[in-house]
């Protein structure tokens, strides 16, 4: 009996010990610090440091963010099942320090080129884009063909950029090279300075130059450095690599799907304003496409007290009178309405031409009412169209900048000169709505005015032909005589 009791006690002791071990193990599992990926997913937010600008992120027409880096980072956030939050940095130095510490942000996405200096501060993902570095000059000043031709001239670069690193290496071998690195300018600012002749040369990324070609046509490529520069996201070296590994998996999948190439093209291939070929195409479509939509345009214009030919010109600029048109950002239909705008207008189907045209006309009428009463005459319409394209907030910023620079904020010509400044850091950093592709609304309005002129001319010719059919002119024999194709002024 005593032996049985002692055996039972030993068994119970083992069970108790095992329970203690299991409880301790459970406690250890529960108390394990989550890795960086788990922390992001648990919080539901991916915090990404970036720099407001043309190649990274900026505010679009609806007041929402757009830009190559923004869309790529947002796709990654969606891949992780979390929401994207942009943490703005003022310059590359601030951005890299934010990223290195790993406290306020999870990663950085700002068009960062991988350099040895940066690798000492942060960890990089696998590259997702290879870009070129360009030396640009002003057309008409003579394209340099030898390095010596740069000596004594001013070369501008962005501070702490990959371009600054390259120039520093060259200048170490050639002290005669004069260069300035500024944290107050972005790539577009530097290109504008070359275009305007404020600086002799600048070194910029190929992505920035591709965006600016139609804006600053006097800026030309003097030299393309042959070695491609890899662009990547940055992560803190002070945390584990789980988030970086997830980013690498995402980038590999995004690239293999073809989405990365499509994203690159949509942001770095910019269309130009109306040229001779574009005007001819428009003229043909006035004959072949417009008649199908003319009644709808006239009905909407009558409802909202607009010139129907102006509404036709706007809809052509938006969609080329294609009711199923769609942009990379998801705007759709004849008037290319965003989903949010369509919902606000009560439009159920943006692809329905009648709904799209009516909604677009109604939205234009709404914007027209928001333009200050001090803006009168045609200027009121041009500013309304600019707001339709770039957003009312950015137009307001441009009007304020115009006033600050001594211009007339109620005159379209003055505001049109100021709008492109919204792409320059030294100006947009002081505005409420930040960076905007400010040249686009200027081109947008100019295109519409040109389309309207062509359309009005077509309608005048059409009316004249109808009048001639009703009342054919009486021709004399001499007026009907064929012209001699060989006649010249010397025969007169």
Short mmCIF file of C-alpha atoms in Angstrom, two decimals, residues 27-467:
data_model
loop_
_atom_site.label_atom_id
_atom_site.label_comp_id
_atom_site.label_asym_id
_atom_site.label_seq_id
_atom_site.Cartn_x
_atom_site.Cartn_y
_atom_site.Cartn_z
CA UNK A 27 4.26 32.13 -21.89
CA UNK A 28 7.46 32.28 -23.96
CA UNK A 29 5.47 31.91 -27.19
CA UNK A 30 3.05 34.62 -26.15
CA UNK A 31 5.84 36.99 -25.10
CA UNK A 32 7.92 36.63 -28.31
CA UNK A 33 8.55 39.98 -29.98
CA UNK A 34 6.87 40.06 -33.43
CA UNK A 35 9.17 40.58 -36.40
CA UNK A 36 8.95 43.64 -38.67
CA UNK A 37 6.52 42.03 -41.09
CA UNK A 38 4.22 40.84 -38.31
CA UNK A 39 4.31 44.29 -36.70
CA UNK A 40 3.18 45.95 -39.93
CA UNK A 41 0.39 43.44 -40.46
CA UNK A 42 -0.72 43.69 -36.82
CA UNK A 43 -0.89 47.50 -37.02
CA UNK A 44 -2.71 47.43 -40.36
CA UNK A 45 -0.51 50.26 -41.67
CA UNK A 46 2.63 50.36 -43.81
CA UNK A 47 4.49 53.60 -43.00
CA UNK A 48 6.58 54.70 -45.97
CA UNK A 49 8.97 57.67 -45.97
CA UNK A 50 9.06 59.61 -49.23
CA UNK A 51 9.78 63.06 -50.68
CA UNK A 52 6.98 65.02 -52.35
CA UNK A 53 7.84 65.42 -56.02
CA UNK A 54 7.22 64.40 -59.64
CA UNK A 55 8.89 60.98 -59.45
CA UNK A 56 7.57 59.98 -56.04
CA UNK A 57 4.15 61.18 -54.86
CA UNK A 58 1.95 64.24 -55.33
CA UNK A 59 -1.66 65.31 -54.94
CA UNK A 60 -3.96 64.62 -57.92
CA UNK A 61 -7.18 66.24 -59.14
CA UNK A 62 -9.30 64.70 -56.39
CA UNK A 63 -6.86 65.71 -53.67
CA UNK A 64 -5.56 62.13 -53.47
CA UNK A 65 -1.96 60.98 -53.84
CA UNK A 66 -0.51 59.77 -57.14
CA UNK A 67 2.99 59.15 -58.47
CA UNK A 68 5.20 56.23 -59.44
CA UNK A 69 6.58 55.49 -55.98
CA UNK A 70 3.21 56.03 -54.34
CA UNK A 71 1.41 53.58 -56.62
CA UNK A 72 4.16 50.97 -56.26
CA UNK A 73 4.17 51.28 -52.47
CA UNK A 74 0.38 51.16 -52.36
CA UNK A 75 0.44 47.94 -54.38
CA UNK A 76 2.88 46.50 -51.82
CA UNK A 77 0.63 47.56 -48.95
CA UNK A 78 -2.30 45.86 -50.64
CA UNK A 79 -0.13 42.75 -51.08
CA UNK A 80 0.42 42.73 -47.31
CA UNK A 81 -3.24 43.39 -46.60
CA UNK A 82 -2.61 46.74 -44.92
CA UNK A 83 -3.14 50.45 -45.58
CA UNK A 84 -0.40 52.73 -46.93
CA UNK A 85 0.62 55.82 -44.96
CA UNK A 86 3.09 58.28 -46.49
CA UNK A 87 5.50 59.96 -44.06
CA UNK A 88 6.93 63.04 -45.80
CA UNK A 89 10.64 63.87 -45.58
CA UNK A 90 12.12 67.21 -46.55
CA UNK A 91 15.25 65.87 -48.26
CA UNK A 92 17.34 62.75 -48.75
CA UNK A 93 19.34 63.27 -45.55
CA UNK A 94 16.17 63.39 -43.45
CA UNK A 95 14.67 60.47 -45.36
CA UNK A 96 17.68 58.22 -44.82
CA UNK A 97 17.84 59.05 -41.11
CA UNK A 98 14.12 58.30 -40.69
CA UNK A 99 14.64 54.96 -42.41
CA UNK A 100 17.85 54.06 -40.58
CA UNK A 101 16.31 54.50 -37.14
CA UNK A 102 13.33 52.31 -38.01
CA UNK A 103 11.15 54.05 -35.42
CA UNK A 104 8.81 56.38 -37.32
CA UNK A 105 8.70 54.50 -40.63
CA UNK A 106 8.84 50.93 -41.90
CA UNK A 107 10.64 51.67 -45.19
CA UNK A 108 11.45 54.40 -47.71
CA UNK A 109 10.30 54.75 -51.32
CA UNK A 110 11.70 57.87 -52.94
CA UNK A 111 13.52 56.98 -56.15
CA UNK A 112 16.60 55.98 -54.19
CA UNK A 113 19.62 54.91 -56.20
CA UNK A 114 21.77 52.28 -54.49
CA UNK A 115 25.18 53.76 -53.65
CA UNK A 116 28.00 52.59 -51.39
CA UNK A 117 27.45 55.55 -49.09
CA UNK A 118 23.77 54.77 -48.68
CA UNK A 119 24.43 51.07 -48.18
CA UNK A 120 26.36 52.03 -45.05
CA UNK A 121 23.21 53.65 -43.66
CA UNK A 122 20.30 51.49 -44.81
CA UNK A 123 19.45 48.09 -46.29
CA UNK A 124 18.06 47.95 -49.82
CA UNK A 125 15.50 45.76 -51.49
CA UNK A 126 16.24 44.13 -54.82
CA UNK A 127 16.25 46.87 -57.50
CA UNK A 128 12.97 47.44 -59.32
CA UNK A 129 14.12 49.98 -61.89
CA UNK A 130 17.37 50.75 -63.70
CA UNK A 131 17.69 54.40 -64.67
CA UNK A 132 20.30 56.49 -66.44
CA UNK A 133 21.98 59.60 -65.17
CA UNK A 134 22.03 62.45 -67.66
CA UNK A 135 24.07 65.59 -68.08
CA UNK A 136 21.79 68.17 -69.68
CA UNK A 137 22.48 71.50 -71.36
CA UNK A 138 20.48 74.32 -72.95
CA UNK A 139 19.81 74.02 -76.66
CA UNK A 140 21.59 76.76 -78.57
CA UNK A 141 24.56 77.03 -76.21
CA UNK A 142 26.54 74.28 -77.89
CA UNK A 143 26.52 70.63 -76.92
CA UNK A 144 29.73 69.77 -75.03
CA UNK A 145 31.71 66.89 -76.43
CA UNK A 146 34.75 67.03 -74.14
CA UNK A 147 34.96 67.15 -70.35
CA UNK A 148 37.17 70.24 -70.56
CA UNK A 149 34.23 72.17 -72.03
CA UNK A 150 32.51 71.91 -68.63
CA UNK A 151 35.38 73.52 -66.73
CA UNK A 152 34.42 76.88 -65.26
CA UNK A 153 30.73 76.31 -66.01
CA UNK A 154 28.07 75.78 -63.35
CA UNK A 155 26.70 72.25 -62.86
CA UNK A 156 23.68 71.80 -60.57
CA UNK A 157 22.68 68.58 -58.77
CA UNK A 158 20.32 67.63 -55.96
CA UNK A 159 22.04 67.39 -52.58
CA UNK A 160 22.62 63.87 -51.23
CA UNK A 161 21.49 62.38 -54.54
CA UNK A 162 23.11 59.68 -56.62
CA UNK A 163 23.97 62.38 -59.15
CA UNK A 164 25.77 64.36 -56.46
CA UNK A 165 27.82 61.27 -55.61
CA UNK A 166 28.82 60.85 -59.25
CA UNK A 167 29.80 64.49 -59.73
CA UNK A 168 31.82 64.39 -56.51
CA UNK A 169 33.85 61.45 -57.82
CA UNK A 170 34.55 63.23 -61.13
CA UNK A 171 35.37 66.52 -59.41
CA UNK A 172 37.88 64.76 -57.17
CA UNK A 173 39.90 64.00 -60.30
CA UNK A 174 39.17 67.31 -62.04
CA UNK A 175 39.17 70.23 -59.56
CA UNK A 176 38.35 72.63 -62.40
CA UNK A 177 34.80 71.28 -62.37
CA UNK A 178 32.40 73.74 -60.71
CA UNK A 179 29.31 72.12 -59.20
CA UNK A 180 26.61 73.03 -56.71
CA UNK A 181 24.47 70.58 -54.72
CA UNK A 182 21.20 72.04 -53.43
CA UNK A 183 18.57 70.56 -51.14
CA UNK A 184 16.06 73.24 -52.20
CA UNK A 185 15.55 71.89 -55.72
CA UNK A 186 14.20 68.68 -57.19
CA UNK A 187 15.08 67.27 -60.61
CA UNK A 188 12.38 69.24 -62.40
CA UNK A 189 13.68 72.47 -60.86
CA UNK A 190 17.16 71.75 -62.19
CA UNK A 191 15.84 70.99 -65.67
CA UNK A 192 13.87 74.24 -65.61
CA UNK A 193 17.01 76.16 -64.65
CA UNK A 194 18.89 74.71 -67.61
CA UNK A 195 15.91 75.43 -69.88
CA UNK A 196 15.77 79.07 -68.74
CA UNK A 197 19.54 79.56 -68.82
CA UNK A 198 19.89 80.10 -65.04
CA UNK A 199 22.51 77.37 -64.90
CA UNK A 200 24.82 75.94 -67.53
CA UNK A 201 24.37 72.22 -66.84
CA UNK A 202 22.57 69.86 -64.52
CA UNK A 203 22.76 66.17 -63.78
CA UNK A 204 19.38 64.43 -63.39
CA UNK A 205 17.73 61.04 -63.59
CA UNK A 206 16.35 59.87 -66.93
CA UNK A 207 12.91 59.44 -65.34
CA UNK A 208 12.74 63.13 -64.44
CA UNK A 209 13.94 64.19 -67.87
CA UNK A 210 11.29 62.08 -69.62
CA UNK A 211 8.55 63.82 -67.63
CA UNK A 212 9.90 67.27 -68.47
CA UNK A 213 10.53 67.05 -72.22
CA UNK A 214 7.27 68.69 -73.28
CA UNK A 215 7.54 71.25 -70.48
CA UNK A 216 11.12 72.43 -70.84
CA UNK A 217 12.00 71.71 -74.49
CA UNK A 218 15.19 73.78 -74.46
CA UNK A 219 16.79 71.34 -72.03
CA UNK A 220 18.63 68.70 -74.04
CA UNK A 221 20.80 65.69 -73.24
CA UNK A 222 24.52 66.39 -73.50
CA UNK A 223 25.68 63.01 -72.23
CA UNK A 224 24.13 59.79 -70.96
CA UNK A 225 26.35 57.92 -68.52
CA UNK A 226 26.57 54.35 -69.83
CA UNK A 227 26.25 52.49 -66.53
CA UNK A 228 22.66 52.05 -65.40
CA UNK A 229 21.81 52.98 -61.81
CA UNK A 230 19.66 50.57 -59.77
CA UNK A 231 16.72 52.05 -57.87
CA UNK A 232 15.36 50.32 -54.77
CA UNK A 233 13.40 50.68 -51.54
CA UNK A 234 15.28 51.21 -48.27
CA UNK A 235 14.85 49.51 -44.89
CA UNK A 236 16.33 49.95 -41.43
CA UNK A 237 19.38 47.73 -40.72
CA UNK A 238 18.40 47.81 -37.05
CA UNK A 239 15.40 45.50 -37.50
CA UNK A 240 15.04 41.99 -38.89
CA UNK A 241 14.73 41.37 -42.63
CA UNK A 242 11.23 39.87 -42.71
CA UNK A 243 9.60 42.99 -44.21
CA UNK A 244 12.41 43.41 -46.72
CA UNK A 245 12.06 39.77 -47.79
CA UNK A 246 8.32 40.28 -48.26
CA UNK A 247 9.08 43.36 -50.38
CA UNK A 248 11.48 41.36 -52.54
CA UNK A 249 8.83 38.68 -53.10
CA UNK A 250 6.28 41.33 -54.02
CA UNK A 251 8.63 43.12 -56.44
CA UNK A 252 9.51 39.85 -58.18
CA UNK A 253 5.84 39.00 -58.66
CA UNK A 254 4.91 42.54 -59.70
CA UNK A 255 7.67 42.59 -62.29
CA UNK A 256 6.90 39.15 -63.73
CA UNK A 257 3.24 40.10 -64.11
CA UNK A 258 4.16 43.04 -66.37
CA UNK A 259 2.58 45.55 -63.99
CA UNK A 260 5.89 47.21 -63.17
CA UNK A 261 6.64 48.00 -66.82
CA UNK A 262 3.11 49.34 -67.28
CA UNK A 263 3.47 51.55 -64.20
CA UNK A 264 6.79 52.90 -65.44
CA UNK A 265 5.36 53.77 -68.85
CA UNK A 266 2.28 55.45 -67.42
CA UNK A 267 4.34 57.81 -65.26
CA UNK A 268 7.45 58.42 -67.30
CA UNK A 269 6.08 58.62 -70.85
CA UNK A 270 4.41 62.01 -71.21
CA UNK A 271 2.26 63.09 -74.15
CA UNK A 272 2.68 66.46 -75.87
CA UNK A 273 0.26 69.23 -76.76
CA UNK A 274 -1.69 69.41 -80.03
CA UNK A 275 0.56 69.45 -83.10
CA UNK A 276 -0.27 69.46 -86.80
CA UNK A 277 -0.93 65.72 -86.85
CA UNK A 278 -3.15 65.96 -83.79
CA UNK A 279 -5.15 68.77 -85.36
CA UNK A 280 -5.66 66.70 -88.53
CA UNK A 281 -6.81 63.70 -86.50
CA UNK A 282 -9.27 65.92 -84.65
CA UNK A 283 -10.65 67.28 -87.92
CA UNK A 284 -11.27 63.75 -89.18
CA UNK A 285 -13.04 62.78 -85.97
CA UNK A 286 -15.24 65.86 -86.16
CA UNK A 287 -16.63 64.30 -89.34
CA UNK A 288 -16.59 60.64 -88.30
CA UNK A 289 -17.25 60.54 -84.53
CA UNK A 290 -18.83 63.79 -83.41
CA UNK A 291 -22.18 63.39 -85.24
CA UNK A 292 -22.99 60.37 -83.05
CA UNK A 293 -22.69 62.41 -79.83
CA UNK A 294 -23.67 65.87 -81.01
CA UNK A 295 -27.26 65.76 -79.71
CA UNK A 296 -26.18 64.55 -76.26
CA UNK A 297 -23.60 67.32 -76.07
CA UNK A 298 -26.14 69.94 -77.11
CA UNK A 299 -28.71 68.70 -74.56
CA UNK A 300 -26.22 68.79 -71.68
CA UNK A 301 -24.84 72.16 -72.75
CA UNK A 302 -28.36 73.59 -72.90
CA UNK A 303 -29.19 72.20 -69.44
CA UNK A 304 -26.15 73.77 -67.81
CA UNK A 305 -26.03 76.90 -70.00
CA UNK A 306 -22.79 76.09 -71.78
CA UNK A 307 -21.49 76.44 -75.31
CA UNK A 308 -22.02 72.95 -76.76
CA UNK A 309 -18.92 73.22 -78.96
CA UNK A 310 -16.82 74.02 -75.89
CA UNK A 311 -18.28 70.95 -74.16
CA UNK A 312 -17.47 68.94 -77.30
CA UNK A 313 -13.87 70.22 -77.25
CA UNK A 314 -13.55 69.29 -73.56
CA UNK A 315 -14.92 65.79 -74.11
CA UNK A 316 -12.54 65.27 -77.05
CA UNK A 317 -9.57 66.33 -74.93
CA UNK A 318 -10.72 63.90 -72.24
CA UNK A 319 -11.57 60.81 -74.28
CA UNK A 320 -11.31 61.54 -78.03
CA UNK A 321 -15.09 60.90 -78.01
CA UNK A 322 -14.54 57.31 -76.96
CA UNK A 323 -17.30 56.36 -74.44
CA UNK A 324 -15.23 53.43 -73.15
CA UNK A 325 -12.00 55.37 -72.64
CA UNK A 326 -9.99 54.56 -69.51
CA UNK A 327 -6.82 56.01 -68.00
CA UNK A 328 -4.18 54.34 -65.82
CA UNK A 329 -5.70 56.05 -62.76
CA UNK A 330 -9.14 54.57 -63.36
CA UNK A 331 -11.00 57.60 -64.72
CA UNK A 332 -13.44 56.48 -67.39
CA UNK A 333 -15.96 57.45 -70.02
CA UNK A 334 -16.55 60.34 -72.39
CA UNK A 335 -15.74 62.93 -69.72
CA UNK A 336 -13.19 60.72 -67.89
CA UNK A 337 -14.79 61.07 -64.47
CA UNK A 338 -13.15 59.61 -61.39
CA UNK A 339 -15.15 57.06 -59.42
CA UNK A 340 -15.48 59.47 -56.47
CA UNK A 341 -16.73 62.30 -58.68
CA UNK A 342 -19.20 59.98 -60.40
CA UNK A 343 -20.58 58.89 -57.03
CA UNK A 344 -20.93 62.47 -55.86
CA UNK A 345 -22.84 63.28 -59.04
CA UNK A 346 -25.09 60.24 -58.67
CA UNK A 347 -23.81 58.63 -61.88
CA UNK A 348 -24.39 54.89 -61.89
CA UNK A 349 -22.50 54.01 -65.08
CA UNK A 350 -19.57 56.13 -66.23
CA UNK A 351 -19.47 54.21 -69.52
CA UNK A 352 -22.96 55.40 -70.45
CA UNK A 353 -22.31 58.38 -72.79
CA UNK A 354 -25.44 60.27 -71.73
CA UNK A 355 -24.64 59.95 -68.02
CA UNK A 356 -20.97 60.80 -68.52
CA UNK A 357 -21.61 63.88 -70.66
CA UNK A 358 -24.35 65.14 -68.34
CA UNK A 359 -22.20 64.48 -65.26
CA UNK A 360 -19.14 66.16 -66.74
CA UNK A 361 -21.12 69.22 -67.77
CA UNK A 362 -22.74 69.41 -64.32
CA UNK A 363 -19.36 69.14 -62.60
CA UNK A 364 -17.90 71.89 -64.81
CA UNK A 365 -20.89 74.09 -63.96
CA UNK A 366 -20.26 73.40 -60.26
CA UNK A 367 -16.59 74.35 -60.56
CA UNK A 368 -17.53 77.48 -62.48
CA UNK A 369 -19.64 78.59 -59.51
CA UNK A 370 -16.68 78.05 -57.16
CA UNK A 371 -14.38 80.36 -59.12
CA UNK A 372 -14.26 83.73 -57.29
CA UNK A 373 -16.50 86.45 -58.67
CA UNK A 374 -13.43 88.61 -59.22
CA UNK A 375 -12.51 86.35 -62.14
CA UNK A 376 -14.54 87.48 -65.14
CA UNK A 377 -14.87 86.92 -68.87
CA UNK A 378 -13.09 84.05 -70.65
CA UNK A 379 -10.57 83.83 -67.77
CA UNK A 380 -13.35 82.36 -65.63
CA UNK A 381 -13.83 79.46 -68.04
CA UNK A 382 -10.10 78.81 -68.49
CA UNK A 383 -9.59 78.60 -64.74
CA UNK A 384 -12.61 76.31 -64.43
CA UNK A 385 -11.10 73.96 -66.99
CA UNK A 386 -7.74 74.06 -65.21
CA UNK A 387 -9.51 73.09 -61.96
CA UNK A 388 -11.32 70.27 -63.80
CA UNK A 389 -7.92 68.94 -64.86
CA UNK A 390 -5.62 69.50 -61.88
CA UNK A 391 -8.05 70.02 -59.01
CA UNK A 392 -9.52 73.12 -57.39
CA UNK A 393 -6.98 73.02 -54.56
CA UNK A 394 -3.97 73.22 -56.89
CA UNK A 395 -5.61 76.02 -58.88
CA UNK A 396 -6.09 77.95 -55.64
CA UNK A 397 -2.42 77.41 -54.78
CA UNK A 398 -1.40 78.72 -58.23
CA UNK A 399 -3.59 81.82 -57.86
CA UNK A 400 -2.01 82.56 -54.49
CA UNK A 401 1.50 82.09 -55.93
CA UNK A 402 0.55 84.41 -58.78
CA UNK A 403 -0.48 87.10 -56.31
CA UNK A 404 2.69 86.53 -54.24
CA UNK A 405 4.81 87.09 -57.37
CA UNK A 406 3.06 90.32 -58.22
CA UNK A 407 0.81 88.86 -60.91
CA UNK A 408 -2.95 89.07 -61.28
CA UNK A 409 -4.58 85.97 -59.75
CA UNK A 410 -7.77 86.77 -61.68
CA UNK A 411 -6.03 86.72 -65.09
CA UNK A 412 -5.60 83.32 -66.74
CA UNK A 413 -2.42 84.35 -68.59
CA UNK A 414 -0.74 85.21 -65.28
CA UNK A 415 -1.97 82.06 -63.54
CA UNK A 416 -0.92 79.92 -66.54
CA UNK A 417 2.64 81.21 -66.11
CA UNK A 418 2.55 80.31 -62.42
CA UNK A 419 0.95 76.86 -62.57
CA UNK A 420 4.17 75.08 -63.70
CA UNK A 421 5.85 76.38 -60.53
CA UNK A 422 3.79 73.82 -58.59
CA UNK A 423 6.29 71.26 -59.90
CA UNK A 424 9.23 73.10 -58.31
CA UNK A 425 10.06 72.29 -54.73
CA UNK A 426 10.95 75.81 -53.63
CA UNK A 427 7.39 76.86 -54.52
CA UNK A 428 5.18 73.86 -53.81
CA UNK A 429 6.66 73.28 -50.36
CA UNK A 430 4.96 76.52 -49.27
CA UNK A 431 1.54 75.65 -50.69
CA UNK A 432 -1.37 73.92 -49.03
CA UNK A 433 -1.77 71.12 -51.57
CA UNK A 434 1.90 70.51 -52.44
CA UNK A 435 3.37 69.22 -55.67
CA UNK A 436 1.34 69.12 -58.89
CA UNK A 437 2.20 68.53 -62.53
CA UNK A 438 1.37 72.17 -63.09
CA UNK A 439 2.18 72.27 -66.79
CA UNK A 440 -0.59 69.75 -67.52
CA UNK A 441 -3.58 72.06 -66.87
CA UNK A 442 -1.90 74.74 -69.01
CA UNK A 443 -1.52 72.29 -71.91
CA UNK A 444 -5.03 71.00 -71.19
CA UNK A 445 -6.61 74.45 -71.54
CA UNK A 446 -4.52 75.30 -74.61
CA UNK A 447 -5.55 72.06 -76.30
CA UNK A 448 -9.24 72.66 -75.63
CA UNK A 449 -9.03 76.20 -76.96
CA UNK A 450 -7.38 74.90 -80.11
CA UNK A 451 -9.94 72.13 -80.53
CA UNK A 452 -12.73 74.64 -80.04
CA UNK A 453 -11.28 76.90 -82.73
CA UNK A 454 -10.98 74.00 -85.19
CA UNK A 455 -14.51 72.81 -84.36
CA UNK A 456 -15.98 76.30 -84.76
CA UNK A 457 -14.26 76.61 -88.11
CA UNK A 458 -15.66 73.25 -89.22
CA UNK A 459 -19.17 74.27 -88.23
CA UNK A 460 -18.89 77.58 -90.10
CA UNK A 461 -17.77 75.75 -93.23
CA UNK A 462 -20.59 73.24 -92.78
CA UNK A 463 -23.20 75.99 -92.42
CA UNK A 464 -21.81 77.79 -95.45
CA UNK A 465 -22.07 74.62 -97.52
CA UNK A 466 -25.68 74.09 -96.43
CA UNK A 467 -26.45 77.71 -97.35
#
